[in-house]
Each structure stands twice: as C-alpha cells, then as structure tokens.
Short mmCIF file of C-alpha atoms in Angstrom, two decimals:
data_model
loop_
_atom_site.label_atom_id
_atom_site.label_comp_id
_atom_site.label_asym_id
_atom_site.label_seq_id
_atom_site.Cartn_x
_atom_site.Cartn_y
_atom_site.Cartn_z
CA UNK A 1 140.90 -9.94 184.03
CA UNK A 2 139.90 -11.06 187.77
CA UNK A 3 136.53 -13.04 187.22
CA UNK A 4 135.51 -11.95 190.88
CA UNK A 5 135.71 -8.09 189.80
CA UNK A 6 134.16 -8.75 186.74
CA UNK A 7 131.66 -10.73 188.46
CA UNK A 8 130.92 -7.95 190.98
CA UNK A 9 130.76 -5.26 187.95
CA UNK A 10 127.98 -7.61 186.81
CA UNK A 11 126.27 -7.49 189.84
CA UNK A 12 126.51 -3.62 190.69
CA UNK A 13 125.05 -3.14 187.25
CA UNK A 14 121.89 -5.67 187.73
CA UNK A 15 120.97 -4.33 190.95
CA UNK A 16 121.09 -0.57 189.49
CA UNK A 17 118.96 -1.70 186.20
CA UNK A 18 116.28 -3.06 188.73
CA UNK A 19 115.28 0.83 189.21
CA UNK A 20 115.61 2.37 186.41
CA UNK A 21 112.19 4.17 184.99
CA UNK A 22 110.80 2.64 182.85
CA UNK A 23 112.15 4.91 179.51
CA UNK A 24 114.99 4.78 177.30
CA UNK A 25 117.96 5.13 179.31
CA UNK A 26 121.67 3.58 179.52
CA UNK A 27 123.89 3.05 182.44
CA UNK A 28 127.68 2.56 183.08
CA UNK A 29 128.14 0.02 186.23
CA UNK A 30 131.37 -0.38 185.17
CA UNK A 31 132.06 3.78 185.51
CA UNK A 32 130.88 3.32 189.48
CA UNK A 33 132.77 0.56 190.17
CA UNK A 34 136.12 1.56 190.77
CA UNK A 35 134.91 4.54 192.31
CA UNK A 36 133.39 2.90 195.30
CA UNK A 37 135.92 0.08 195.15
CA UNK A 38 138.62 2.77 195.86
CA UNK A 39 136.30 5.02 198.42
CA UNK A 40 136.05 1.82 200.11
CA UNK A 41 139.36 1.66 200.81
CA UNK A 42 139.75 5.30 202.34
CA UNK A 43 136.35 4.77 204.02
CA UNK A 44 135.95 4.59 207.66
CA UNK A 45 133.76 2.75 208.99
CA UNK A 46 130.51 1.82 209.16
CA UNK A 47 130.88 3.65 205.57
CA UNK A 48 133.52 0.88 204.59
CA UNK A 49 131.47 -2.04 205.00
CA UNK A 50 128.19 -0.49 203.15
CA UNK A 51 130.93 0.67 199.74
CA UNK A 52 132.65 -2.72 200.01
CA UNK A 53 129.43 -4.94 200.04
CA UNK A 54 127.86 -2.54 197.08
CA UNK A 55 131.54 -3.22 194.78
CA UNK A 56 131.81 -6.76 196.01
CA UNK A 57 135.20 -5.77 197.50
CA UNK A 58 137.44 -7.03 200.77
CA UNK A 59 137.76 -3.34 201.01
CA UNK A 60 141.90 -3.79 201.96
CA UNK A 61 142.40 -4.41 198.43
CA UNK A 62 139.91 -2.38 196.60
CA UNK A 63 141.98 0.81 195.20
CA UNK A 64 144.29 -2.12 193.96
CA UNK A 65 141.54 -3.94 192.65
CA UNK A 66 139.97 -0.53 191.12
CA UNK A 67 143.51 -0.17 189.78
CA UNK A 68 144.06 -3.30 187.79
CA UNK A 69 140.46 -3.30 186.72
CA UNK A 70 141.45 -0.30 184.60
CA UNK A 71 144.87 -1.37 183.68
CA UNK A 72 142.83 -4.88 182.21
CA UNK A 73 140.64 -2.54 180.42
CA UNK A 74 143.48 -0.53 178.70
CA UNK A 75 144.85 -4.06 177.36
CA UNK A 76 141.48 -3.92 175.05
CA UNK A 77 141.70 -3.23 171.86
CA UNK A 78 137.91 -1.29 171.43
CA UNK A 79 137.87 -0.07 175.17
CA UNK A 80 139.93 2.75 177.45
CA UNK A 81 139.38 3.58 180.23
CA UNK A 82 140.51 6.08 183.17
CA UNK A 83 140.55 7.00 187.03
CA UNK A 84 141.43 10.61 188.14
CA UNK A 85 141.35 12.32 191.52
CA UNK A 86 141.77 16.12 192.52
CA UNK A 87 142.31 17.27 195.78
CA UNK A 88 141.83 20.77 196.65
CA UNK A 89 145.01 22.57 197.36
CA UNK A 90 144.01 23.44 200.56
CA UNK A 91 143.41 20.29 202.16
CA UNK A 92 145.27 18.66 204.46
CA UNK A 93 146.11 15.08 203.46
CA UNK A 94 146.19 12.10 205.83
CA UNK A 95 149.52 10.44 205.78
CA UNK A 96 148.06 7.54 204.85
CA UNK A 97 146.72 9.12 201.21
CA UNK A 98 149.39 7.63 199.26
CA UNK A 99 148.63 4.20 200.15
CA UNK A 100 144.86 4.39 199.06
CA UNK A 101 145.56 6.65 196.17
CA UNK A 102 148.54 6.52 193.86
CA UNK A 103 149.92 9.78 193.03
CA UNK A 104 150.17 9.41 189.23
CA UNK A 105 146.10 10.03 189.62
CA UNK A 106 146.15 13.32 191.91
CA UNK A 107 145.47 16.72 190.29
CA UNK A 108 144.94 20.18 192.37
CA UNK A 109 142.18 21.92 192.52
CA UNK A 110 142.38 25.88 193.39
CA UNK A 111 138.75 26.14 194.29
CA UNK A 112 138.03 28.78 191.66
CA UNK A 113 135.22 26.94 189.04
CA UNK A 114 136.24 29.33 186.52
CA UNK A 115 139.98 27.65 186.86
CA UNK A 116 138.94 24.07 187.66
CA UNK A 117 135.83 23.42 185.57
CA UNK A 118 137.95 23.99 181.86
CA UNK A 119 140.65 21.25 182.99
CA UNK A 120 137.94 18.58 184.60
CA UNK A 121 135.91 19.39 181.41
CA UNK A 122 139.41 18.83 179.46
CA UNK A 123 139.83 15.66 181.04
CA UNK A 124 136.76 14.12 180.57
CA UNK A 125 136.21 15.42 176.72
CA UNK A 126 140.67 13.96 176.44
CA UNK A 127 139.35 10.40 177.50
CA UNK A 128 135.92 10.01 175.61
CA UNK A 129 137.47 11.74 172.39
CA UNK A 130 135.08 14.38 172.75
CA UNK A 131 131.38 12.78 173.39
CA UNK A 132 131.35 13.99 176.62
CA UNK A 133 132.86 17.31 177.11
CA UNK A 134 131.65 18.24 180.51
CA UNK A 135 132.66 16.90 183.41
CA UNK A 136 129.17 15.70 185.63
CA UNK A 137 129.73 17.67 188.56
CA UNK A 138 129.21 20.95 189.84
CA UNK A 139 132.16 22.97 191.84
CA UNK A 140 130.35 25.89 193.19
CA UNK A 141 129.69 23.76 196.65
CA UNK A 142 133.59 24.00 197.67
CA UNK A 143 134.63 20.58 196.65
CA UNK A 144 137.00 19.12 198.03
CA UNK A 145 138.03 16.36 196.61
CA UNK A 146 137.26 14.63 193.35
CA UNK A 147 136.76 11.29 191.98
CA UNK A 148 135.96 10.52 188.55
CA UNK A 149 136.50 7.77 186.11
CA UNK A 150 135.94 7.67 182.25
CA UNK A 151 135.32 5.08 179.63
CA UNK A 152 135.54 4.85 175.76
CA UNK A 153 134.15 2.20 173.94
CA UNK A 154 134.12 2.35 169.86
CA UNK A 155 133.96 -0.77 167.46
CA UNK A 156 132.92 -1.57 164.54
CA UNK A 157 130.70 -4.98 162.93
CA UNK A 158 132.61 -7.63 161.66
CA UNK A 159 129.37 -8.06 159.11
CA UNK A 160 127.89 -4.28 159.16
CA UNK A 161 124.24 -4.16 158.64
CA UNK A 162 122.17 -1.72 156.15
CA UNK A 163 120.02 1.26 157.26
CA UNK A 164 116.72 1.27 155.40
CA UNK A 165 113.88 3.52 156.26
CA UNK A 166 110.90 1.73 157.88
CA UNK A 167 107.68 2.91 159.36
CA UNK A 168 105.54 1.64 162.07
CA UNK A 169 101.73 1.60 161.25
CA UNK A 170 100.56 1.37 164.86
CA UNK A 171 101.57 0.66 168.33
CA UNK A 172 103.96 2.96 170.11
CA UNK A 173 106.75 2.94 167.99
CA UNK A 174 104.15 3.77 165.46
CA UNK A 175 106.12 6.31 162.36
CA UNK A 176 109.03 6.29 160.66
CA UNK A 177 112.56 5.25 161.99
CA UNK A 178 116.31 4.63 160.58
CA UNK A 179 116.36 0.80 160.54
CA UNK A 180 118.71 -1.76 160.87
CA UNK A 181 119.00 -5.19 159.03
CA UNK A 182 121.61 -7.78 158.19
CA UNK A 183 122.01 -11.70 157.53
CA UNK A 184 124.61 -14.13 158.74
CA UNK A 185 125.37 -17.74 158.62
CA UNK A 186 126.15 -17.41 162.03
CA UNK A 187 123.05 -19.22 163.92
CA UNK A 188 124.78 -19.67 167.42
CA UNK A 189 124.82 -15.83 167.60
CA UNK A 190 121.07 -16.50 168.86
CA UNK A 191 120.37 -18.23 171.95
CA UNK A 192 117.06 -18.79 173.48
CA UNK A 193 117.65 -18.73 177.59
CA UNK A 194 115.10 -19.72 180.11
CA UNK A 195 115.36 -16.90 182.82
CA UNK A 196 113.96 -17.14 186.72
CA UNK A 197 112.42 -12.93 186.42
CA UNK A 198 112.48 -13.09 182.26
CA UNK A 199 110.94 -16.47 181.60
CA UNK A 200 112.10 -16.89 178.01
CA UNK A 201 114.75 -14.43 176.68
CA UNK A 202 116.31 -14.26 172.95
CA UNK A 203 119.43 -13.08 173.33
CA UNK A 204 121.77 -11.91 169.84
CA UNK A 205 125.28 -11.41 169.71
CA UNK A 206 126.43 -8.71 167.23
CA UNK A 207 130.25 -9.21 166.96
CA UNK A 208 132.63 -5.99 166.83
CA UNK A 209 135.84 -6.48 164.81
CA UNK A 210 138.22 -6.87 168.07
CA UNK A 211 137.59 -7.33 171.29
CA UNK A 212 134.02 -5.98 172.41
CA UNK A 213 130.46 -7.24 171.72
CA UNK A 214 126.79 -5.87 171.62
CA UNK A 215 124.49 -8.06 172.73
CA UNK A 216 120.89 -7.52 172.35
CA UNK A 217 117.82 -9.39 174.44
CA UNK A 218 113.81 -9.26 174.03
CA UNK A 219 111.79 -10.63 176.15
CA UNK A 220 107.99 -12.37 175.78
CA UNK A 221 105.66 -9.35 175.26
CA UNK A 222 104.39 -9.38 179.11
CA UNK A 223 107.70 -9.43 180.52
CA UNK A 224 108.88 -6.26 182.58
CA UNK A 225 111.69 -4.48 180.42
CA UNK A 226 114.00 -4.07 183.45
CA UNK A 227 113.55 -8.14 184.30
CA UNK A 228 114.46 -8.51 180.72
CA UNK A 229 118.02 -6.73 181.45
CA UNK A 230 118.51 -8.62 184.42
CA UNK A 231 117.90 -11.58 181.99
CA UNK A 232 120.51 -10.60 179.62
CA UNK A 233 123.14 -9.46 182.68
CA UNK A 234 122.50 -12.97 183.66
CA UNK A 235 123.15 -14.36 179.86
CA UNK A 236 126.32 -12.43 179.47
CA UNK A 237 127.96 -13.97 182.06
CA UNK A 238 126.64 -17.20 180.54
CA UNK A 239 127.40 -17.01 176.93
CA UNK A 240 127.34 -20.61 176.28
CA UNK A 241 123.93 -21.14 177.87
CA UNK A 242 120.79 -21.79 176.98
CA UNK A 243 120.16 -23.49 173.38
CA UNK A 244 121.53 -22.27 170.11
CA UNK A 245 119.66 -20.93 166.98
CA UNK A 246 121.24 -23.64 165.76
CA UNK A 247 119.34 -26.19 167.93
CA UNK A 248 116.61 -23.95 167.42
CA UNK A 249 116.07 -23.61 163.54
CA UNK A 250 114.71 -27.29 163.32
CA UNK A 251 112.48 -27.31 166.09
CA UNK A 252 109.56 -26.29 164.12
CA UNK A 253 107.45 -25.62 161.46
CA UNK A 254 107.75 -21.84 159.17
CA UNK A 255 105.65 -19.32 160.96
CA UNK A 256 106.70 -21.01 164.54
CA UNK A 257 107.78 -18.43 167.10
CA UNK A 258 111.29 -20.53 168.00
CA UNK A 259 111.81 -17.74 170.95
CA UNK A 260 110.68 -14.16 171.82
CA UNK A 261 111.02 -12.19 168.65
CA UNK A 262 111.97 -15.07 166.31
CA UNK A 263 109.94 -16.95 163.90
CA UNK A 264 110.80 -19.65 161.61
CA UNK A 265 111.05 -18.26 157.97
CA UNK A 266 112.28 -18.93 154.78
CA UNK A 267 115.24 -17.82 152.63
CA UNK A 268 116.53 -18.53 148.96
CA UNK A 269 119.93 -18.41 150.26
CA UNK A 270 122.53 -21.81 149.81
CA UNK A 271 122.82 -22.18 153.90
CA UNK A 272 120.80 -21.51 156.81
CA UNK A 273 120.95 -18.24 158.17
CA UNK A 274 119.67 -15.61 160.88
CA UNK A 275 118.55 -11.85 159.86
CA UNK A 276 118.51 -9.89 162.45
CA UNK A 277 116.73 -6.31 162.27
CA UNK A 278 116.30 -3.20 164.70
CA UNK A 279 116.22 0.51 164.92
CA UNK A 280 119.21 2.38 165.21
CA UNK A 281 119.85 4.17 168.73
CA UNK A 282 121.62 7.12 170.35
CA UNK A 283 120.66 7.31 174.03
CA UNK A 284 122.67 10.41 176.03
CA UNK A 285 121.56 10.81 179.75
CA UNK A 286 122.71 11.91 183.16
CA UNK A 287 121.88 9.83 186.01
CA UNK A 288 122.11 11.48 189.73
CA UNK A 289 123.28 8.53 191.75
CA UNK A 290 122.66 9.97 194.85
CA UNK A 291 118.56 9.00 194.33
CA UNK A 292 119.47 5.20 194.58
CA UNK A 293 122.85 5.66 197.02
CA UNK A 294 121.92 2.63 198.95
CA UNK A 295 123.16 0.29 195.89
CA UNK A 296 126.04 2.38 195.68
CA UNK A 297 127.44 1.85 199.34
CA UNK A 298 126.76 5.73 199.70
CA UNK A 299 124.24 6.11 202.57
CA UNK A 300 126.44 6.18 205.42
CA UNK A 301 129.47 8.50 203.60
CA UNK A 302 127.07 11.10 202.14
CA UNK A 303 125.83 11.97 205.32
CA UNK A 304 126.64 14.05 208.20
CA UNK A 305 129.86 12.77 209.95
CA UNK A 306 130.53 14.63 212.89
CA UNK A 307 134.03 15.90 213.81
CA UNK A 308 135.70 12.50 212.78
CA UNK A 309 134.22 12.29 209.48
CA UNK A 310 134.09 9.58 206.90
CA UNK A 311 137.65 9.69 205.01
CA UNK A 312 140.02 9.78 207.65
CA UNK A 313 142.89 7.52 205.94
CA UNK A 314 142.13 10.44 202.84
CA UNK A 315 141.96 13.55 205.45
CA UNK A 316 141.96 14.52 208.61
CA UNK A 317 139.74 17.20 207.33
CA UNK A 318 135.93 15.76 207.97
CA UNK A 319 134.53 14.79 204.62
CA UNK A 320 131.08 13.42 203.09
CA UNK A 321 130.24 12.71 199.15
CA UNK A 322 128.19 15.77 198.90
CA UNK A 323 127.15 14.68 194.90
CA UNK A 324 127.77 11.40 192.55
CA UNK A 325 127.06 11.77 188.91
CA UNK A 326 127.13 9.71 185.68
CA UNK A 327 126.90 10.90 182.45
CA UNK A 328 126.35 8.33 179.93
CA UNK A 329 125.67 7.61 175.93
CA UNK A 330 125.04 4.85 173.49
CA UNK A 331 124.76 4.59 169.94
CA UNK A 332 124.17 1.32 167.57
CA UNK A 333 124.56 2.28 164.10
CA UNK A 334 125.17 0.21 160.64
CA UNK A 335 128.53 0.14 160.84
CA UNK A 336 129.08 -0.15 164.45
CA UNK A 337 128.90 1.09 168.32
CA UNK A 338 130.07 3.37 170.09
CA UNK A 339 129.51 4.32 173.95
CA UNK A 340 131.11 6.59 176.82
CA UNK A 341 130.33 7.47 180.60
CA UNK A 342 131.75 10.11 183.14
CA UNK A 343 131.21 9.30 186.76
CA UNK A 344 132.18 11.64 189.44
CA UNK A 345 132.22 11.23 193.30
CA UNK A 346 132.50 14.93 194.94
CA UNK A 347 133.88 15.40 198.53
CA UNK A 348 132.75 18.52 200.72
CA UNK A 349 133.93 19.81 203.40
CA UNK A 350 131.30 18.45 206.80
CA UNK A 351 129.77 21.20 208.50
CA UNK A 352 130.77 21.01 211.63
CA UNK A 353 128.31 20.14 214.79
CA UNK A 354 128.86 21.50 217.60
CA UNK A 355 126.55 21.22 221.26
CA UNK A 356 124.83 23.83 222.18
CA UNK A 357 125.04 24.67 226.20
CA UNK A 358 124.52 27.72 228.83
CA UNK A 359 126.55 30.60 228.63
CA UNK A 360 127.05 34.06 230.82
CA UNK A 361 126.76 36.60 228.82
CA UNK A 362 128.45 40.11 230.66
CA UNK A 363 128.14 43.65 229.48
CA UNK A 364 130.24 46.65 229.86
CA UNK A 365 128.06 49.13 229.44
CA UNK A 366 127.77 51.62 232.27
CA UNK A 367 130.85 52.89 234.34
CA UNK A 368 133.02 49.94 235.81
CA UNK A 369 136.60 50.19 237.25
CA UNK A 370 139.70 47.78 236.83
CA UNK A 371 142.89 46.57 238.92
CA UNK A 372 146.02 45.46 237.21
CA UNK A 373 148.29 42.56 239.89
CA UNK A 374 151.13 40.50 239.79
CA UNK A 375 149.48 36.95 239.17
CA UNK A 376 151.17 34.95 242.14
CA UNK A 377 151.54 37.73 244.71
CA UNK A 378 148.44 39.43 243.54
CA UNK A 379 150.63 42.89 244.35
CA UNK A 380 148.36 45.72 242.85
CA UNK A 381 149.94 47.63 239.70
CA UNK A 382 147.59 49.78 238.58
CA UNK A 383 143.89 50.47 239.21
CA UNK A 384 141.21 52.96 237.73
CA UNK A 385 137.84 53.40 236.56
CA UNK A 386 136.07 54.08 233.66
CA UNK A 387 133.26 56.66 233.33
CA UNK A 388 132.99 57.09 229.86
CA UNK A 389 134.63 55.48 227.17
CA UNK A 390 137.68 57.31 225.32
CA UNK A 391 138.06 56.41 222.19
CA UNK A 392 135.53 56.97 219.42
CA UNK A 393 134.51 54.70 216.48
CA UNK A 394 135.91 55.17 212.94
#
C-alpha cells in the first residue's frame, strides 16, 4: 500500500479528532479519504487546491490514488472496502467524466427517493453485511450526484479475553459494566511513548487473527482525551517507538506506575506477563461533516458557484456538495472487533444567479391599433385596431 496515502489517511484523521466533543464518539478518516481524493480530481479550481491539500493529494492523480487505496484494502484479509457513485439520469455529463470516474462505479439515479433510497440503502447494508442499513444521506433536495464509500472491518483475538461483570464504586464510570480482561506473555504489545500534545502515552496492541489490529492508548490523568488520540495516530505510524513493556517491567519496584495506566504487579505465573483489562464498547454515531468542512477541502465546493460551477470536468451542469455524511460504529468485544462507516458526498444542482437590472415594463390595456409590413421594404400588409378584446378566458 502507498505509504504517502496511508500517510495522508493518517493525517486527515488527526486533524478531524482535534474537534471532536469531548464524548464517546468514533470516526472513519479513512471513509473521507477517497472521497475528496477523487472530488479533487473533478474539482475546479480554487475548490481543487483546498480538497487536494485536505487528502494530501497532487490532485491529477487522486481518483487513481482513491482507486488503488481501495483495491489495497480489498487485498486484506479482515477489511473491505468500497467506492460508488450515482449520477442522476438527467444530468448531462462532461466528456471528461470517464477519465475522473471509472464507469464500473456509476449507478443512475431517477430522482424519485421512494426508487433511489431502497438501492443506496441496499448498497450500503450489501458492503457492511448489514450494520449499517441506511445510506447517510437524504434525497429529497434533488441530488444530483452521489458519492459514497463503505468499509467493513471484522476480526477476531488471536488470545480472546473474558467478560466478567465489574462495578465502579465512584467516579464517572461509577456502576456496573461488561468487562474485559486477559493475560499474555507478550510484553512488547505495551509501549510507553513520550508524545509533544500527550506527554506520556501507554499504548497496547491487541492482535486480530489476520491482518488488522486494535490498538488502545491512555493518557496521564490531566491529559486532554483528543491530544491523547493524536498521541496514538502519532504511535501507529510508529509502532516500533517508544520503549517496550519489556524494557519497562524492570524499571521499578511493585506498586510503580511504569506508564499511564500501568503499575508494576505480581503474578504466580512461570514467565512474565501483561494483563490487560477494559470495558467492552459499541459506539454507533453519525457525524455531519459539513460542521468542520474546512478539514475536509469542502469550503470552496459547497458553496455558491455561479454559472460555471465547481465540477466542470464531472458536468457542465453547475454543481456544489449540498451535504457530506458519515455514519460510523465500533464494537470491542471478548472475542473480537468489529467496525463499519458510510460516507456520502451529495451534489445539487447550483441555483442559478442572475443580475438584476432596469426593465420597461408595457401594458396593453386600453384600445391600441397594429400594422403588419414586409421587413426590408416595410410595404404595409395589414393594419387595424383593437377596441375591445375578442376572445374570452376559459
């Protein structure tokens, strides 16, 4: 996989997690990438530049780079992924369309929701296997055109953990939750980091079976959540930095916090080891990504764009992104993860702005007379008058 797209997926997704509120919530940078990589491409400008420099893109090459990104993905073993775009039957196409968008991604659209909405909803519940069954957009504004990309990812723990019920006496997780816990040998699977916004940062890798895995970061108790997830963004690129539980076990007495949310303890096992316990998680939101469009290269394209508008190598028709939804779920559980995200990118039609100037405005309404001439001889044909009008209304 290109390590400049992946790089610029890590990016997208760091500067996005800097505003998110301050809740439980989950995001898909990955979903938005090769969205704006490929509107970049059909972009006009200054709309181009703003999409390329939010996907990191040379925006000549960023429907083929949105392309192999999701070819790359279907090569995993835990992940699939997919790109799909609908044009509304009635709109003219640039010539150009083709070359930005390859046809085995076009569906119709009639316009009607009542026809659309069941096959976009098909579509999106075909390539999550069902945990999303709605596609995140609404057609009742006349959309145009239709972007939309989906992603699957399911795995399970090489060394599942078990699910015990625990409750929390105080504090604000304070009651009872579903709990995780499991032990491993493995002690580089926790590495201690020293971050710029995060200061120290734990970080734990929990290994799926094939290709895909979780990792999981805290942060010292008075460090920002959101500069904690930059941390780890940071750490995932970086999987060998930092030092190693294994560096880390030795470094200090039992009872000695090693690294946020690790102490030194004890066990009666044979070998070393790291137990690692948390509560289990399902997060399921929709974000509106038209509240932080600025990271996503979206200012200039979802606004007004005159007669020329902002797609022109997509249509002569003048279009704008007129919405830009994700919707997006997570769940850790004892035996595994699973996650999937719709995005869609809808096109409207540009209302058209026209200047507004003097006019004469002449009424007929009193008796007037008329002449009837050749044009270039001006030779009368017929003349008359009109006193009253003739014919009555229906």
């Amino acid at each position: 996989m290109d390590a400049d797209v992946v790089r610029a997926v890590n990016e997208l997704t760091s500067r996005w997690a800097r505003v998110l509120p301050a809740e439980n919530t989950v995001i898909a940078g990955l979903g938005v990438w090769p969205l704006i990589a490929l509107l970049a491409a059909g972009a006009d400008e200054p709309g181009r530049t703003e999409l390329a420099a939010a996907a990191g893109v040379d925006p000549s090459t960023g429907a083929t780079d949105a392309i192999r990104l999701i070819e790359a993905i279907e090569r995993s073993s835990d992940l699939h992924a997919a790109l799909g775009v609908w044009v509304d039957e009635q709109l003219k196409l640039a010539e150009t369309f083709d070359s930005v968008v390859p046809a085995p991604l076009v569906g119709m659209l009639t316009g009607k929701p009542a026809v659309d909405k069941p096959k976009l909803d098909a579509w999106a519940a075909e390539h999550t296997d069902d945990l999303i069954r709605e596609m995140p957009v609404d057609l009742n504004g006349g959309v145009e055109l239709l972007l939309a990309s989906a992603i699957l990812l399911r795995t399970k723990w090489v060394r599942p953990f078990t699910e015990q019920t625990r409750r929390v006496q105080d504090g604000p997780w304070i009651g009872s939750w579903k709990w995780l816990e499991r032990s491993t040998t493995d002690l580089d699977s926790v590495r201690r980091y020293e971050h710029p916004s995060a200061a120290w940062l734990t970080v734990v890798t929990v290994a799926g079976d094939a290709d895909v895995d979780v990792l999981l970061g805290i942060g010292q108790p008075q460090t920002d959540l959101a500069d904690v997830l930059e941390g780890l963004l940071d750490a995932a690129a970086d999987p060998d930095g930092g030092l190693s539980g294994a560096e880390l076990i030795d470094q200090g007495d039992v009872g000695w916090e090693a690294a946020p949310g690790v102490r030194i303890g004890e066990t009666t096992a044979s070998r070393q080891q790291v137990q690692v316990s948390l509560p289990a998680f399902s997060i399921d939101v929709r974000h509106d990504l038209m509240k932080s469009r600025e990271i996503f290269g979206l200012t200039t394209v979802s606004s007004d764009p005159g007669a020329r508008g902002h797609f022109s190598a997509l249509s002569p028709t003048p279009l704008r992104i007129d919405q830009a939804q994700q919707r997006v779920l997570a769940r850790f559980f004892a035996t595994g993860f699973e996650a999937a995200a719709v995005t869609a990118m809808a096109m409207t039609r540009a209302a058209m702005v026209t200047g507004r100037e003097r006019r004469l405005e002449v009424a007929f309404d009193r008796p007037f007379a008329f002449v009837a001439v050749l044009r270039d001889s001006r030779l009368p044909i017929v003349a008359g008058r009109v006193e009253v009008p003739t014919e009555p209304g229906a």
